[in-house]
């Protein structure tokens, strides 16, 4: 085999290997994008679901954060493998295409890091919003408890006043009966005296 034919064959092998690496990375990137979108959707759903109690919401968010960390570890591992393969290809083949591809990967990696930083910022904002909601809920419960205690105290006082009023009415009624009897007795006495005077 001529040296030119050997070089052409070797370059074809290199190009095929580079194409395989690109396909694997493209599939991996698509998978991680889908997973990130799914985690963001789950987190948004957990935050908006008002039927969840605070403890359950915290547990779901903690699970989502653990899944996010696991996804980042897998993504980092994939980047390390891709970088290792790129370096090995560059050293073995000395092709300029792989060097350009490595530079492109570095740019994409920087973009992914910025995206992750923005996502973490959004997660912190969501957690802060949940904490504020929890504080507001606790304050509402405290206010409700205070109002309920005030209503119960006023109800007890109203009952006592009602009992006192009923007692006073009973005493007034009894007094009226006594006075009526005394008046009748007095009228009877006057009638008897008048009869005696006429005699």
XYZ file of C-alpha atoms in Angstrom:
199
model
C 0.000 0.000 0.000
C 1.269 3.419 -0.910
C 1.914 5.946 1.854
C -0.741 8.242 0.389
C -3.304 5.429 0.437
C -2.331 4.566 4.005
C -2.745 8.211 5.088
C -6.148 8.433 3.410
C -7.328 5.241 5.082
C -6.089 6.417 8.471
C -7.873 9.770 8.056
C -11.107 7.984 7.129
C -10.864 5.905 10.309
C -10.226 9.048 12.328
C -13.205 10.845 10.765
C -15.472 7.879 11.500
C -14.369 7.809 15.158
C -14.907 11.568 15.473
C -18.384 11.212 13.983
C -19.243 8.483 16.525
C -18.052 10.692 19.389
C -20.137 13.594 18.085
C -23.239 11.393 17.819
C -22.788 10.075 21.369
C -22.301 13.582 22.745
C -25.322 14.876 20.843
C -27.493 12.112 22.266
C -26.118 12.733 25.748
C -26.766 16.455 25.493
C -30.341 15.819 24.372
C -30.875 13.424 27.284
C -29.547 15.908 29.850
C -31.628 18.735 28.367
C -34.742 16.591 28.623
C -33.918 15.641 32.224
C -33.282 19.269 33.198
C -36.600 20.313 31.655
C -38.417 17.488 33.450
C -36.882 18.427 36.810
C -37.792 22.086 36.289
C -41.375 21.099 35.407
C -41.648 18.834 38.472
C -40.276 21.562 40.725
C -42.701 24.131 39.282
C -45.590 21.704 39.750
C -44.606 21.058 43.382
C -44.444 24.779 44.091
C -47.842 25.480 42.500
C -49.646 22.476 44.000
C -51.590 24.054 46.878
C -52.940 20.678 47.984
C -49.500 19.652 49.249
C -48.727 20.327 52.883
C -45.487 22.145 53.613
C -43.639 19.020 54.832
C -44.614 17.070 51.716
C -43.610 19.990 49.493
C -40.201 20.177 51.194
C -39.696 16.444 50.749
C -40.540 16.620 47.047
C -38.202 19.574 46.520
C -35.423 17.751 48.404
C -35.899 14.716 46.129
C -35.792 16.953 43.059
C -32.612 18.609 44.288
C -31.000 15.194 44.832
C -32.000 14.167 41.312
C -30.562 17.451 40.040
C -27.243 16.751 41.781
C -27.182 13.204 40.388
C -27.875 14.547 36.910
C -25.040 17.064 37.260
C -22.679 14.285 38.366
C -23.647 12.196 35.345
C -23.246 15.187 33.073
C -19.817 15.944 34.543
C -18.784 12.315 34.071
C -19.890 12.443 30.441
C -17.914 15.636 29.890
C -14.815 14.045 31.395
C -15.153 11.016 29.125
C -15.702 13.231 26.083
C -12.692 15.381 26.955
C -10.524 12.307 27.530
C -11.532 10.821 24.179
C -10.893 14.141 22.453
C -7.433 14.423 23.995
C -6.548 10.841 23.073
C -7.737 11.349 19.502
C -5.785 14.572 19.250
C -2.595 12.952 20.530
C -2.901 9.785 18.439
C -4.049 11.322 15.190
C -2.845 14.904 15.451
C -5.858 16.091 13.473
C -6.840 19.734 13.496
C -10.543 18.806 13.266
C -10.471 17.250 16.726
C -8.716 20.272 18.161
C -11.424 22.501 16.735
C -14.035 20.152 18.108
C -12.402 20.303 21.545
C -12.474 24.085 21.474
C -16.136 23.957 20.522
C -16.752 21.603 23.433
C -15.055 24.049 25.783
C -17.378 26.812 24.558
C -20.404 24.550 25.020
C -19.153 23.584 28.471
C -18.896 27.249 29.451
C -22.440 27.790 28.177
C -23.690 24.813 30.188
C -21.995 26.146 33.295
C -23.781 29.465 32.842
C -27.074 27.643 32.357
C -26.487 25.610 35.530
C -25.632 28.790 37.452
C -28.860 30.413 36.250
C -30.828 27.295 37.131
C -29.341 27.219 40.639
C -30.249 30.894 41.012
C -33.837 30.115 40.031
C -33.883 27.216 42.496
C -32.710 29.503 45.300
C -35.438 31.998 44.397
C -38.044 29.222 44.449
C -36.829 28.000 47.847
C -36.919 31.554 49.207
C -40.450 31.955 47.882
C -41.493 28.700 49.566
C -39.922 29.843 52.842
C -41.837 33.135 52.625
C -45.047 31.221 51.976
C -44.326 29.035 54.993
C -43.755 32.125 57.179
C -46.983 33.692 55.898
C -48.874 30.482 56.620
C -47.473 30.328 60.157
C -48.452 33.965 60.727
C -51.978 33.275 59.467
C -52.278 30.287 61.807
C -51.051 32.427 64.711
C -53.550 35.200 63.884
C -56.356 32.681 63.543
C -55.446 31.146 66.894
C -55.426 34.577 68.587
C -58.791 35.515 67.073
C -60.262 32.181 68.071
C -59.068 32.649 71.651
C -60.550 36.172 71.688
C -63.896 34.882 70.404
C -63.945 32.129 73.019
C -63.174 34.618 75.814
C -65.913 37.013 74.687
C -68.354 34.117 74.363
C -67.660 33.047 77.948
C -68.110 36.642 79.154
C -71.376 36.976 77.215
C -72.698 33.790 78.794
C -71.878 35.094 82.269
C -73.648 38.398 81.530
C -76.647 36.499 80.192
C -76.851 34.453 83.406
C -76.625 37.631 85.495
C -79.378 39.256 83.422
C -81.612 36.210 83.801
C -81.025 36.192 87.543
C -81.892 39.899 87.793
C -85.082 39.344 85.807
C -86.078 36.491 88.109
C -85.417 38.623 91.182
C -87.428 41.491 89.685
C -90.296 39.132 88.948
C -90.227 37.728 92.487
C -90.133 41.246 93.906
C -93.115 42.246 91.765
C -95.074 39.264 93.054
C -94.248 40.139 96.655
C -95.271 43.765 96.155
C -98.499 42.685 94.475
C -99.366 40.459 97.412
C -98.535 43.197 99.897
C -100.729 45.648 97.946
C -103.595 43.215 97.964
C -103.198 42.652 101.703
C -103.127 46.414 102.286
C -106.262 46.925 100.201
C -108.015 44.186 102.156
C -107.021 45.834 105.419
C -108.338 49.210 104.243
C -111.611 47.598 103.216
C -111.991 45.945 106.605
C -111.249 49.201 108.424
C -113.840 51.069 106.355
C -116.419 48.434 107.192
C -115.663 48.756 110.897
C -115.911 52.560 110.733
C -119.356 52.370 109.159
C -120.580 50.227 111.982
